[in-house]
mmCIF file with all atom_site columns, C-alpha atoms in Angstrom:
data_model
loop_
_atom_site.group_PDB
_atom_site.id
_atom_site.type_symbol
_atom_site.label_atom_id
_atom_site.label_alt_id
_atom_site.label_comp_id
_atom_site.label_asym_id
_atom_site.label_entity_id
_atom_site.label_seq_id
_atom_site.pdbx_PDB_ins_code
_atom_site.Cartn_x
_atom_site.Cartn_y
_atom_site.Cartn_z
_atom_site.occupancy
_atom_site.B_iso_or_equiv
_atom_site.pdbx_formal_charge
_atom_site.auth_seq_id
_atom_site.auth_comp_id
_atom_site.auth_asym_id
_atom_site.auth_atom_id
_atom_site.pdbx_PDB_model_num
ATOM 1   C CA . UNK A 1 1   ? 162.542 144.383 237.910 1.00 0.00 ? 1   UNK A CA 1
ATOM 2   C CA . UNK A 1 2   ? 161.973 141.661 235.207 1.00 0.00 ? 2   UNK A CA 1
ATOM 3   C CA . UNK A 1 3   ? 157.982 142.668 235.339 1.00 0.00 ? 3   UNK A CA 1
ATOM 4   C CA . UNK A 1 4   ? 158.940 146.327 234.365 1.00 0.00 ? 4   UNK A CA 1
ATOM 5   C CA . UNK A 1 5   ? 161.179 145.544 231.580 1.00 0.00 ? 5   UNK A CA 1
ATOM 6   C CA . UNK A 1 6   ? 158.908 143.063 230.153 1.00 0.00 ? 6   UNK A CA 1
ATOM 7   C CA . UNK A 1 7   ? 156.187 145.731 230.569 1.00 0.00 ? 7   UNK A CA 1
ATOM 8   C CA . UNK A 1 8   ? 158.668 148.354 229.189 1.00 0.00 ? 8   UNK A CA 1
ATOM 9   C CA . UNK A 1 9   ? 159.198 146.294 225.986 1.00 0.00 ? 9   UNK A CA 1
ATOM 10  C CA . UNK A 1 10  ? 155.604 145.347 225.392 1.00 0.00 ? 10  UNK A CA 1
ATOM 11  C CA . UNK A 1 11  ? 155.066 149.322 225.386 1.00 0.00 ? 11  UNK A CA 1
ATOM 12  C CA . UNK A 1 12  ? 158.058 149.882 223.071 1.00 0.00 ? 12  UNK A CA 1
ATOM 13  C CA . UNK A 1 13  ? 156.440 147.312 220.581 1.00 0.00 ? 13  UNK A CA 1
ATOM 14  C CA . UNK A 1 14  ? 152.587 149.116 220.695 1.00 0.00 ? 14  UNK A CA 1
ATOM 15  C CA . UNK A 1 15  ? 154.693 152.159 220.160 1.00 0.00 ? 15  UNK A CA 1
ATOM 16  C CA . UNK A 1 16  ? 156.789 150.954 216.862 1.00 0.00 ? 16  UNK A CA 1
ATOM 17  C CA . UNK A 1 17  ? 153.479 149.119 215.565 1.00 0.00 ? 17  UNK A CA 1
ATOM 18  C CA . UNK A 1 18  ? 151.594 152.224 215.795 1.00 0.00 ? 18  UNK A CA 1
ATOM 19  C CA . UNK A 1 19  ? 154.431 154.102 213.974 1.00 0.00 ? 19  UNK A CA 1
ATOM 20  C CA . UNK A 1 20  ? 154.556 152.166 211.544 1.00 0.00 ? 20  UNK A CA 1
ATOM 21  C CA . UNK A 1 21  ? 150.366 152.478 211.246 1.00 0.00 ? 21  UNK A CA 1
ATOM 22  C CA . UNK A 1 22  ? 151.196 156.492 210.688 1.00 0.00 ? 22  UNK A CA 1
ATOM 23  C CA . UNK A 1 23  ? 152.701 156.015 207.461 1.00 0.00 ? 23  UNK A CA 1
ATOM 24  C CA . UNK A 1 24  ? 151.740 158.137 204.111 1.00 0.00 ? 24  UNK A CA 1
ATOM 25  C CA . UNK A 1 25  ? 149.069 156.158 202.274 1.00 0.00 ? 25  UNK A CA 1
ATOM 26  C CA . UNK A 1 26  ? 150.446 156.083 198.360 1.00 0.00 ? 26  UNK A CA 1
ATOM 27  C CA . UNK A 1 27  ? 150.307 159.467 196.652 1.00 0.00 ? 27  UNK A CA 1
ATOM 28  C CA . UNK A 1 28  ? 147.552 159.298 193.855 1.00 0.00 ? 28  UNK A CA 1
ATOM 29  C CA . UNK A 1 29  ? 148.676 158.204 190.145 1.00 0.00 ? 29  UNK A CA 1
ATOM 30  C CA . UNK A 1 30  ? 148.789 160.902 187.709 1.00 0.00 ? 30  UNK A CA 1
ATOM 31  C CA . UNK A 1 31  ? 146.126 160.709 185.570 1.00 0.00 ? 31  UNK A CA 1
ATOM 32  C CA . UNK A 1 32  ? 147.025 159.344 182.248 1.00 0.00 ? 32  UNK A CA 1
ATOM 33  C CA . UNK A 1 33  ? 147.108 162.208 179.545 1.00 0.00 ? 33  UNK A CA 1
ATOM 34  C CA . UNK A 1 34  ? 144.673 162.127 177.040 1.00 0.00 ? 34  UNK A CA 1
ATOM 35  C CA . UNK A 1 35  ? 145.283 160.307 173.596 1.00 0.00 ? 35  UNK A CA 1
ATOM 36  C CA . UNK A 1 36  ? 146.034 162.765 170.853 1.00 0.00 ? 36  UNK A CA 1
ATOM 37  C CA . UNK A 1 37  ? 143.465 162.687 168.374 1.00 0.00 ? 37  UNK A CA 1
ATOM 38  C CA . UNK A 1 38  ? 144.647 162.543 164.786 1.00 0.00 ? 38  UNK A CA 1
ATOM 39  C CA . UNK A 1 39  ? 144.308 165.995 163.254 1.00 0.00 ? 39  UNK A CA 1
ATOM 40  C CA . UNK A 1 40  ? 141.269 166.100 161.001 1.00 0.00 ? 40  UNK A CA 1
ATOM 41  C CA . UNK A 1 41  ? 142.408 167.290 157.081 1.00 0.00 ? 41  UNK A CA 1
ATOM 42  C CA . UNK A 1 42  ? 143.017 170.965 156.702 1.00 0.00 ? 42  UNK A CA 1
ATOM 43  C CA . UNK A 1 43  ? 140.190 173.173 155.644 1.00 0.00 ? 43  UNK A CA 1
ATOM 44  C CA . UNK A 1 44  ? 140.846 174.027 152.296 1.00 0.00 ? 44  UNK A CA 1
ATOM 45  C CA . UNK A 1 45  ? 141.372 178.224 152.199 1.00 0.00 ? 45  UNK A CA 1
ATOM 46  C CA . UNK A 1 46  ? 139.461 180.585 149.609 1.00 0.00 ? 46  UNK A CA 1
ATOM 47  C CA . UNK A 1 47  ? 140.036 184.469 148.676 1.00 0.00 ? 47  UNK A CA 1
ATOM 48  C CA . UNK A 1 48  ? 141.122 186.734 150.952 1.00 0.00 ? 48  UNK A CA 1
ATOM 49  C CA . UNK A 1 49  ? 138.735 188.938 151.502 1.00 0.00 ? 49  UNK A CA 1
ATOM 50  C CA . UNK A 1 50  ? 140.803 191.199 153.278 1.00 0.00 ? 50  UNK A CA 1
ATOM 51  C CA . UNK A 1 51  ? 143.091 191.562 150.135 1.00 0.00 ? 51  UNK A CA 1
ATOM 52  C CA . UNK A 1 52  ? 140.224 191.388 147.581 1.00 0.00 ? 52  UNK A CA 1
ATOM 53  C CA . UNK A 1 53  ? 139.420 188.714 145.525 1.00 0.00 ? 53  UNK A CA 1
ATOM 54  C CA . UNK A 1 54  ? 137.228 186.984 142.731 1.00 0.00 ? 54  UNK A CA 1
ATOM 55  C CA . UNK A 1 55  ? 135.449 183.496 143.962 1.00 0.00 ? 55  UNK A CA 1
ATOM 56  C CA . UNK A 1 56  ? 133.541 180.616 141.961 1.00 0.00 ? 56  UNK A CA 1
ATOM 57  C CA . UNK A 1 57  ? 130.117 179.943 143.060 1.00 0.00 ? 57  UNK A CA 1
ATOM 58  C CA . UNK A 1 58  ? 127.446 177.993 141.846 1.00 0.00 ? 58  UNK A CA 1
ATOM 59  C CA . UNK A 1 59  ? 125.068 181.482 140.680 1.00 0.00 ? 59  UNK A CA 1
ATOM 60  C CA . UNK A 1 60  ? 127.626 182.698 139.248 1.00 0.00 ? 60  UNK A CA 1
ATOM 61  C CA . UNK A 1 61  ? 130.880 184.530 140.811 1.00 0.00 ? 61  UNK A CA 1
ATOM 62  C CA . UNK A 1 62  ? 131.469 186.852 143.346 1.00 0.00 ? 62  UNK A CA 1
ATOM 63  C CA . UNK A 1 63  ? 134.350 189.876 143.739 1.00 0.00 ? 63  UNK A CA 1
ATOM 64  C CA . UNK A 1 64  ? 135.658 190.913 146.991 1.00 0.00 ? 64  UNK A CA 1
ATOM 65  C CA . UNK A 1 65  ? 137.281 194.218 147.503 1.00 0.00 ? 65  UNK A CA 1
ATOM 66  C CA . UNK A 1 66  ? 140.069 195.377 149.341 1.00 0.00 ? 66  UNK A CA 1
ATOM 67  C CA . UNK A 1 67  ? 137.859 196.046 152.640 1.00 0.00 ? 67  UNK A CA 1
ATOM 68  C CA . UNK A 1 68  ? 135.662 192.869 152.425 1.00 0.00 ? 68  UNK A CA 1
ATOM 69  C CA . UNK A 1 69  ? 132.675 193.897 150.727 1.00 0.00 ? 69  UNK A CA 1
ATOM 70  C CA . UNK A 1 70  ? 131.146 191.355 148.099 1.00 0.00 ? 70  UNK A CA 1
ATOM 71  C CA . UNK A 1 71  ? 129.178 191.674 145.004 1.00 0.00 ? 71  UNK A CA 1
ATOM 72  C CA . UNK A 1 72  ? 127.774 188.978 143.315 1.00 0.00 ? 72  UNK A CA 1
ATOM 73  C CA . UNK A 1 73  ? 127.940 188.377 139.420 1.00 0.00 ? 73  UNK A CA 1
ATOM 74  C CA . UNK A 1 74  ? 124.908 185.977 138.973 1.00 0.00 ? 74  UNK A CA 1
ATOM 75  C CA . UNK A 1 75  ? 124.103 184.475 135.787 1.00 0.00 ? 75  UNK A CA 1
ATOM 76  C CA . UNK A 1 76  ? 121.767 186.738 133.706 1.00 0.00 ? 76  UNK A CA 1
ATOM 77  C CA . UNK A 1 77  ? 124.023 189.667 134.471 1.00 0.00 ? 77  UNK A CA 1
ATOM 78  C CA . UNK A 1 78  ? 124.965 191.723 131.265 1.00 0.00 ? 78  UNK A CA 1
ATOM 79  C CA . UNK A 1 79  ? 128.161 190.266 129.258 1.00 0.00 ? 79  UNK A CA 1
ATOM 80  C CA . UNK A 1 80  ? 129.919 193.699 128.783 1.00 0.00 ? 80  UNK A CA 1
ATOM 81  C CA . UNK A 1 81  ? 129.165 194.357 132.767 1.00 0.00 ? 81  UNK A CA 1
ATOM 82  C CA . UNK A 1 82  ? 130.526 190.626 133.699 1.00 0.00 ? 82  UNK A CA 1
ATOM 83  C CA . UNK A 1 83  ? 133.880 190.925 131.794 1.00 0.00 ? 83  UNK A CA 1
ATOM 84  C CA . UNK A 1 84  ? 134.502 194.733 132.637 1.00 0.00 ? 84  UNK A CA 1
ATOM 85  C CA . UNK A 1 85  ? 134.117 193.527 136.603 1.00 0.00 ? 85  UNK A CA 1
ATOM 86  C CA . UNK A 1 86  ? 135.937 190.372 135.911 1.00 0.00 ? 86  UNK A CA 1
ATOM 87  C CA . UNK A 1 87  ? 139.101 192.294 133.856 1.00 0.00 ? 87  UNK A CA 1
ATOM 88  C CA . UNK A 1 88  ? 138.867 194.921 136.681 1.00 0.00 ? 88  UNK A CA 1
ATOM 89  C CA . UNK A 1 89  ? 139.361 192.523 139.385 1.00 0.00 ? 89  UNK A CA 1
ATOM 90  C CA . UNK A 1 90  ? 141.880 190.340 137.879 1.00 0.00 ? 90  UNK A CA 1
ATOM 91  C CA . UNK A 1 91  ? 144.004 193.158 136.214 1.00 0.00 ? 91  UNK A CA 1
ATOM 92  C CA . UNK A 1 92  ? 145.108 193.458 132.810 1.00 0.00 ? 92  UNK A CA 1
ATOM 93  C CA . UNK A 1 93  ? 142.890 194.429 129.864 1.00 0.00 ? 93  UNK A CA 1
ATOM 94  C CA . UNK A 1 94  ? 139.602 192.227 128.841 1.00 0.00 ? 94  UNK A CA 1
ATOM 95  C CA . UNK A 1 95  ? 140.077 189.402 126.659 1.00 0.00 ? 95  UNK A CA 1
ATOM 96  C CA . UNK A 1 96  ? 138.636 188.917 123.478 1.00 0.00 ? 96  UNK A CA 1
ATOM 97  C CA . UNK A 1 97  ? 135.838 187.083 123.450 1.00 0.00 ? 97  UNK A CA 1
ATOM 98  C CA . UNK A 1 98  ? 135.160 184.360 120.893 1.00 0.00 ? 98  UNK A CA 1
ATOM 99  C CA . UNK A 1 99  ? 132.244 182.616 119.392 1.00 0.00 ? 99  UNK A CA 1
ATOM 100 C CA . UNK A 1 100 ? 131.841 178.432 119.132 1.00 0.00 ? 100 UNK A CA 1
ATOM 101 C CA . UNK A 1 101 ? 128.655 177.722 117.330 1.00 0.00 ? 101 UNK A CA 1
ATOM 102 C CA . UNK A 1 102 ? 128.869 174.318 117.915 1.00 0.00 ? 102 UNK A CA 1
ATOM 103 C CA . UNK A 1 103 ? 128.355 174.295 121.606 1.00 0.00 ? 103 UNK A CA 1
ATOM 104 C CA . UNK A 1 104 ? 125.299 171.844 122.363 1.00 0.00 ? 104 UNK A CA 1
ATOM 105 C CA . UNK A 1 105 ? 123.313 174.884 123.586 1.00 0.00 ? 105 UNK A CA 1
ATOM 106 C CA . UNK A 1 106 ? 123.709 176.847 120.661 1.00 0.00 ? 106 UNK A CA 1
ATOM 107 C CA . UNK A 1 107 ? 126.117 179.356 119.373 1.00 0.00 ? 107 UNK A CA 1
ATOM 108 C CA . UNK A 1 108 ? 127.753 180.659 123.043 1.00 0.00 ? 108 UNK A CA 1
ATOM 109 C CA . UNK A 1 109 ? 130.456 182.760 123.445 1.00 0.00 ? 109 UNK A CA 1
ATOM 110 C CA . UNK A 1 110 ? 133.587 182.632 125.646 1.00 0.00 ? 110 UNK A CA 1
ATOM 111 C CA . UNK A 1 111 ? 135.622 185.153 127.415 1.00 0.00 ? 111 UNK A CA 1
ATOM 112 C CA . UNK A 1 112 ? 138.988 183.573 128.982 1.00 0.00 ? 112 UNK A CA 1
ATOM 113 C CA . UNK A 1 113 ? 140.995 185.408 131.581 1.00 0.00 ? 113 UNK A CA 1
ATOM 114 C CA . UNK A 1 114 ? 144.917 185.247 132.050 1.00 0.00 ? 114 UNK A CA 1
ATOM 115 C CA . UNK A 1 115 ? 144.123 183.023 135.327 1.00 0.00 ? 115 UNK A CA 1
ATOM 116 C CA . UNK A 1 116 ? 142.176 180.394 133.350 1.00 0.00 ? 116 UNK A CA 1
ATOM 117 C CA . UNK A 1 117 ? 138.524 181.478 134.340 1.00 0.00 ? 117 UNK A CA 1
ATOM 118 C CA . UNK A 1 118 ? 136.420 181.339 131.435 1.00 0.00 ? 118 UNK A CA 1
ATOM 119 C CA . UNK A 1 119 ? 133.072 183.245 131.033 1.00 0.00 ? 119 UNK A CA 1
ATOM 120 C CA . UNK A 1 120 ? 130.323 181.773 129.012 1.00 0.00 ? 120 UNK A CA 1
ATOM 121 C CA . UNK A 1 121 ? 127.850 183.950 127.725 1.00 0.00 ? 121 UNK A CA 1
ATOM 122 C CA . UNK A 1 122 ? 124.343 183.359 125.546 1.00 0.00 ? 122 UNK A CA 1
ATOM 123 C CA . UNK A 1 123 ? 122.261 186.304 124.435 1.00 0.00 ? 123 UNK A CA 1
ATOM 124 C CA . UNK A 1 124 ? 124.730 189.072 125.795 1.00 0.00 ? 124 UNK A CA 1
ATOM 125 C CA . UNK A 1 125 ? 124.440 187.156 129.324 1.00 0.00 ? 125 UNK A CA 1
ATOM 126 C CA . UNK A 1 126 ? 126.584 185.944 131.703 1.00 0.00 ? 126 UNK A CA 1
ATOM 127 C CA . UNK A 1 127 ? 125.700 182.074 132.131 1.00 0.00 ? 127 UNK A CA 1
ATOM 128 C CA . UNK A 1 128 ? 128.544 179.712 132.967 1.00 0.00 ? 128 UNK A CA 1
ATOM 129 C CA . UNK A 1 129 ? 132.583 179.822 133.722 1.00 0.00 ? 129 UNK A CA 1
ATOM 130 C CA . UNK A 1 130 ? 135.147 177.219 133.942 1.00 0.00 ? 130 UNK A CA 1
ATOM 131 C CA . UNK A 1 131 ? 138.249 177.221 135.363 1.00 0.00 ? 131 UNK A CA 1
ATOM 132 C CA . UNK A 1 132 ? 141.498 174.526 134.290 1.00 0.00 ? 132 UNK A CA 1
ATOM 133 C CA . UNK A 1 133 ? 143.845 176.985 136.602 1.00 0.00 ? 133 UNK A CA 1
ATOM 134 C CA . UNK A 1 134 ? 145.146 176.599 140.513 1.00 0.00 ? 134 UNK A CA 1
ATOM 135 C CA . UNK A 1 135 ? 144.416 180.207 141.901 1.00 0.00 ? 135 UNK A CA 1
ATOM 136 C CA . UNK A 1 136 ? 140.637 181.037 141.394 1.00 0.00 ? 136 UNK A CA 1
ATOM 137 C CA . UNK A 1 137 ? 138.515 179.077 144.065 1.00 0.00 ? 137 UNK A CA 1
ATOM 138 C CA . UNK A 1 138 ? 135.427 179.168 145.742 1.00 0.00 ? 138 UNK A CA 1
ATOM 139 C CA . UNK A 1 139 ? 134.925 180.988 149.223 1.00 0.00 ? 139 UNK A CA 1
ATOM 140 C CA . UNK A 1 140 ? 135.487 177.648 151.291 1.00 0.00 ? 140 UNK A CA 1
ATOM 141 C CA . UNK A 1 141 ? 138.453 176.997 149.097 1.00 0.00 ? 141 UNK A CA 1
ATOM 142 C CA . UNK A 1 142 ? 137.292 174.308 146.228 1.00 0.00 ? 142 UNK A CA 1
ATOM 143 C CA . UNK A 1 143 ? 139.808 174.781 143.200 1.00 0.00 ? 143 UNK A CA 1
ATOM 144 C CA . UNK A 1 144 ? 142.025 173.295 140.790 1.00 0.00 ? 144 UNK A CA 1
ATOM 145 C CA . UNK A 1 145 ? 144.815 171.013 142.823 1.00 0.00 ? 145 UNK A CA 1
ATOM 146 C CA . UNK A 1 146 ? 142.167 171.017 145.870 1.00 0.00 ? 146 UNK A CA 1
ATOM 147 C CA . UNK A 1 147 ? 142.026 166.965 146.634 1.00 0.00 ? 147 UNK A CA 1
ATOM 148 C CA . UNK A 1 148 ? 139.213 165.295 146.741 1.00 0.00 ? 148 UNK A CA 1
ATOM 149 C CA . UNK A 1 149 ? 139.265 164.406 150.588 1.00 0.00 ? 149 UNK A CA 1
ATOM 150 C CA . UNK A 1 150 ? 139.755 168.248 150.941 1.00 0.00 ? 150 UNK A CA 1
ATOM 151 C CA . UNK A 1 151 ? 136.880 168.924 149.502 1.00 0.00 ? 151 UNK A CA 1
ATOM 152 C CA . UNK A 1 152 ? 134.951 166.713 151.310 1.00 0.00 ? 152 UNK A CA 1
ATOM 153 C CA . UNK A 1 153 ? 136.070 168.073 154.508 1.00 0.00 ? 153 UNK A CA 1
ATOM 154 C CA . UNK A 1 154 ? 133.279 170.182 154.551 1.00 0.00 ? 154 UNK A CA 1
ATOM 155 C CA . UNK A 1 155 ? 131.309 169.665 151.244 1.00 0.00 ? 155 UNK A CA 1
ATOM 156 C CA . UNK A 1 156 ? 129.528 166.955 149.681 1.00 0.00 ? 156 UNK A CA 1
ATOM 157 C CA . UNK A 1 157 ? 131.348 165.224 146.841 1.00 0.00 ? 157 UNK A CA 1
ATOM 158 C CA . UNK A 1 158 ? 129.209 163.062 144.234 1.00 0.00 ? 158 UNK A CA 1
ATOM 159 C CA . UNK A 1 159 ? 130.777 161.009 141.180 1.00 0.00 ? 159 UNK A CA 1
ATOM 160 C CA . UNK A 1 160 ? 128.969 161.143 137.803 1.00 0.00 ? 160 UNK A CA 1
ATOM 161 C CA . UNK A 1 161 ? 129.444 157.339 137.189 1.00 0.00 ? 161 UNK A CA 1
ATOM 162 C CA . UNK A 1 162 ? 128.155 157.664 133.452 1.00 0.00 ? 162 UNK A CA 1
ATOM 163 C CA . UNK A 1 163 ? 130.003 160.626 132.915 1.00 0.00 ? 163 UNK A CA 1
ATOM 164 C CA . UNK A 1 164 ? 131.897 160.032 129.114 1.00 0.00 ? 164 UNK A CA 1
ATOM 165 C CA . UNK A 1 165 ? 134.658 163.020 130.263 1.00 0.00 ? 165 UNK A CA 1
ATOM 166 C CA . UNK A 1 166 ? 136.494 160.666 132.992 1.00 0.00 ? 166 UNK A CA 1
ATOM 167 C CA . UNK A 1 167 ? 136.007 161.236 136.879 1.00 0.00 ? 167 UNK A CA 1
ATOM 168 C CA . UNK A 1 168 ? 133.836 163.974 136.667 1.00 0.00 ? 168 UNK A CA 1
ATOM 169 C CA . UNK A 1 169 ? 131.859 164.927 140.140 1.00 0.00 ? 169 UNK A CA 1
ATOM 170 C CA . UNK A 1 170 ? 129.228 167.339 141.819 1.00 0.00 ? 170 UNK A CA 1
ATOM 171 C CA . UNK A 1 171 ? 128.951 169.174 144.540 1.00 0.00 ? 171 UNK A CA 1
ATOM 172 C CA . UNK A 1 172 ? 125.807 170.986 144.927 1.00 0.00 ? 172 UNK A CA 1
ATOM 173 C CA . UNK A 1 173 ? 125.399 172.729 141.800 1.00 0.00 ? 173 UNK A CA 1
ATOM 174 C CA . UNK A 1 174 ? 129.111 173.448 140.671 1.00 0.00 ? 174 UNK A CA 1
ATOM 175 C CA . UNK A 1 175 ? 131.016 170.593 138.936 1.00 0.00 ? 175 UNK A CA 1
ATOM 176 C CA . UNK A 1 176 ? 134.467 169.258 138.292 1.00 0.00 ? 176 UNK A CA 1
ATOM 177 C CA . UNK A 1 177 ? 136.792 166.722 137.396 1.00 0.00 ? 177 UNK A CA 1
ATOM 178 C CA . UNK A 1 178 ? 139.552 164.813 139.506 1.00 0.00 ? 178 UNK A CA 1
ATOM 179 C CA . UNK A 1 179 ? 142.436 163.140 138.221 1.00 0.00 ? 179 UNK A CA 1
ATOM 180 C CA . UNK A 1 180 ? 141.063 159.773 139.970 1.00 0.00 ? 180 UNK A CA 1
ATOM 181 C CA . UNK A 1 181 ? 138.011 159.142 142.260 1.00 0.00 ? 181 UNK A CA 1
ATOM 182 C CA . UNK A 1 182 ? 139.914 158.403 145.386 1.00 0.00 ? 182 UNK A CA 1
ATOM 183 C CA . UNK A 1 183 ? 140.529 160.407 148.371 1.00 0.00 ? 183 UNK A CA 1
ATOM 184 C CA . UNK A 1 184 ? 144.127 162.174 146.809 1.00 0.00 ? 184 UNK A CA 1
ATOM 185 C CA . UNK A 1 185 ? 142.810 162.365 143.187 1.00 0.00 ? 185 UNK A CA 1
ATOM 186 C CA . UNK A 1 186 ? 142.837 166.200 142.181 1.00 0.00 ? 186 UNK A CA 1
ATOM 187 C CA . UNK A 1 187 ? 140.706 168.791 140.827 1.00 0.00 ? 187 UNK A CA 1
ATOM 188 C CA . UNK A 1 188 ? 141.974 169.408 136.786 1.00 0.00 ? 188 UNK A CA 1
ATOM 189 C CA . UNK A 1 189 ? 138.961 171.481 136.366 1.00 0.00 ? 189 UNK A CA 1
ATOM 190 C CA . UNK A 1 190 ? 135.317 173.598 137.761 1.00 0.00 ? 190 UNK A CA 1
ATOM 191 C CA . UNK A 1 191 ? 132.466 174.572 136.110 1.00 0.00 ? 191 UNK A CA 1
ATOM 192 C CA . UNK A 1 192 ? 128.843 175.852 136.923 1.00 0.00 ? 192 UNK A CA 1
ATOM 193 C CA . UNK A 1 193 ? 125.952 176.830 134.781 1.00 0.00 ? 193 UNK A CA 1
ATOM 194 C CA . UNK A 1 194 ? 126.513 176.800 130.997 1.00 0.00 ? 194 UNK A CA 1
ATOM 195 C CA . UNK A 1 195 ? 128.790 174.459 129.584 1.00 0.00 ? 195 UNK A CA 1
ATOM 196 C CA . UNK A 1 196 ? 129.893 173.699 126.048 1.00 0.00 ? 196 UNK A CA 1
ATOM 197 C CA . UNK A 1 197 ? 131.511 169.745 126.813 1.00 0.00 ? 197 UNK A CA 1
ATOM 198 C CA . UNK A 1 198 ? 131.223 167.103 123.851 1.00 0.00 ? 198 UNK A CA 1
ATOM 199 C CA . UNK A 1 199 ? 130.152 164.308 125.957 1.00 0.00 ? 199 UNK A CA 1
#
C-alpha cells in the first residue's frame, strides 16, 4: 500500500510540474509609439488663384483670374497696358503717375496702387515695382510681414552685408528688407527690377 501511494504522489508531482511548464509565455510589449517630430514652419501662402489675384515675381508680375488662369506682366510691357491691368485687378481707378528725375537711372516714373505696389516705368515701360504693404505677395507667399525663417522654408535667403539701406537681402532676383537679419526679423519691403534707392 505504501509503494502505491508513494508512486501515486511521485505522479501527482510530474503532473503539477508539467502544469506549471504549460503556462502563457509573456504577451509581447507594445511597441513604443513613434516620437513626434517637431512640425517644420508653415509654408508661407500666396494669391488665391481660385479667387483671382495679382503676384510679385522677379520678371515682373503676374494676375490671376477668377478661374485660375495667369498672365504675366514682364518688364518691357507697355506702361499704359501695365497700369490699366494692374488698376483692373486691384479695383479702383489708376493712379496718377509721377515723375522723379533724380532716380540714379535717370528720370523714371512711378505709378503707386492703393495696396502699396508701386510700378516703375522708363521709356513708357514697365521695369520695376516695390511693395512697403502686407497683402501683395509672391505665388509661394514672400511678402511684407513674411519672416525671414518663412521665407527660407522653401527659398533661398541672402544678406547684402554692404548694403547702406539696413538688412537688406536677396532671393533669386527679387529683393527686400527685414526688420533684423535673424530668423523672426520681418519683411518692411520687396522690390525687383528697376529701383530708384539713394544708397
Amino acid at each position: 500500500m505504501r509503494i502505491v501511494t508513494r508512486t501515486a504522489l511521485a505522479l501527482a508531482a510530474v503532473a503539477a510540474l508539467a502544469a506549471c511548464d504549460r503556462s502563457q509565455p509573456p504577451a509581447p510589449a507594445e511597441p513604443a509609439a513613434p516620437a513626434e517630430t517637431p512640425a517644420a514652419p508653415a509654408a508661407p501662402t500666396g494669391p488665391s488663384v481660385a479667387d483671382g489675384g495679382l503676384a510679385i515675381e522677379a520678371e515682373g508680375l503676374r494676375i490671376f483670374d477668377d478661374t485660375g488662369a495667369a498672365r504675366a506682366i514682364p518688364f518691357g510691357t507697355p506702361q499704359a497696358t501695365a497700369i490699366a491691368t494692374v488698376a483692373a485687378s486691384v479695383g479702383g481707378a489708376a493712379p496718377e503717375v509721377t515723375t522723379n528725375a533724380e532716380c540714379g537711372a535717370g528720370p523714371t516714373q512711378f505709378a503707386e496702387f492703393s495696396n502699396g505696389l508701386q510700378l516703375l516705368f522708363q521709356n513708357n515701360q514697365f521695369q520695376g515695382w516695390f511693395v512697403d504693404e502686407a497683402g501683395v505677395t509672391t505665388v509661394d507667399g514672400m511678402g511684407v510681414g513674411s519672416t525671414r525663417a518663412s521665407i527660407e522654408s522653401s527659398r533661398t535667403v541672402e544678406m547684402q552685408a554692404d548694403s547702406t539701406l539696413g538688412d537688406e537681402f536677396t532671393s533669386g532676383d527679387v529683393g527686400g528688407f527685414l526688420t533684423d537679419a535673424t530668423p523672426q526679423g520681418t519683411v518692411t519691403g520687396l522690390y525687383a527690377g528697376l529701383t530708384c534707392f539713394f544708397r
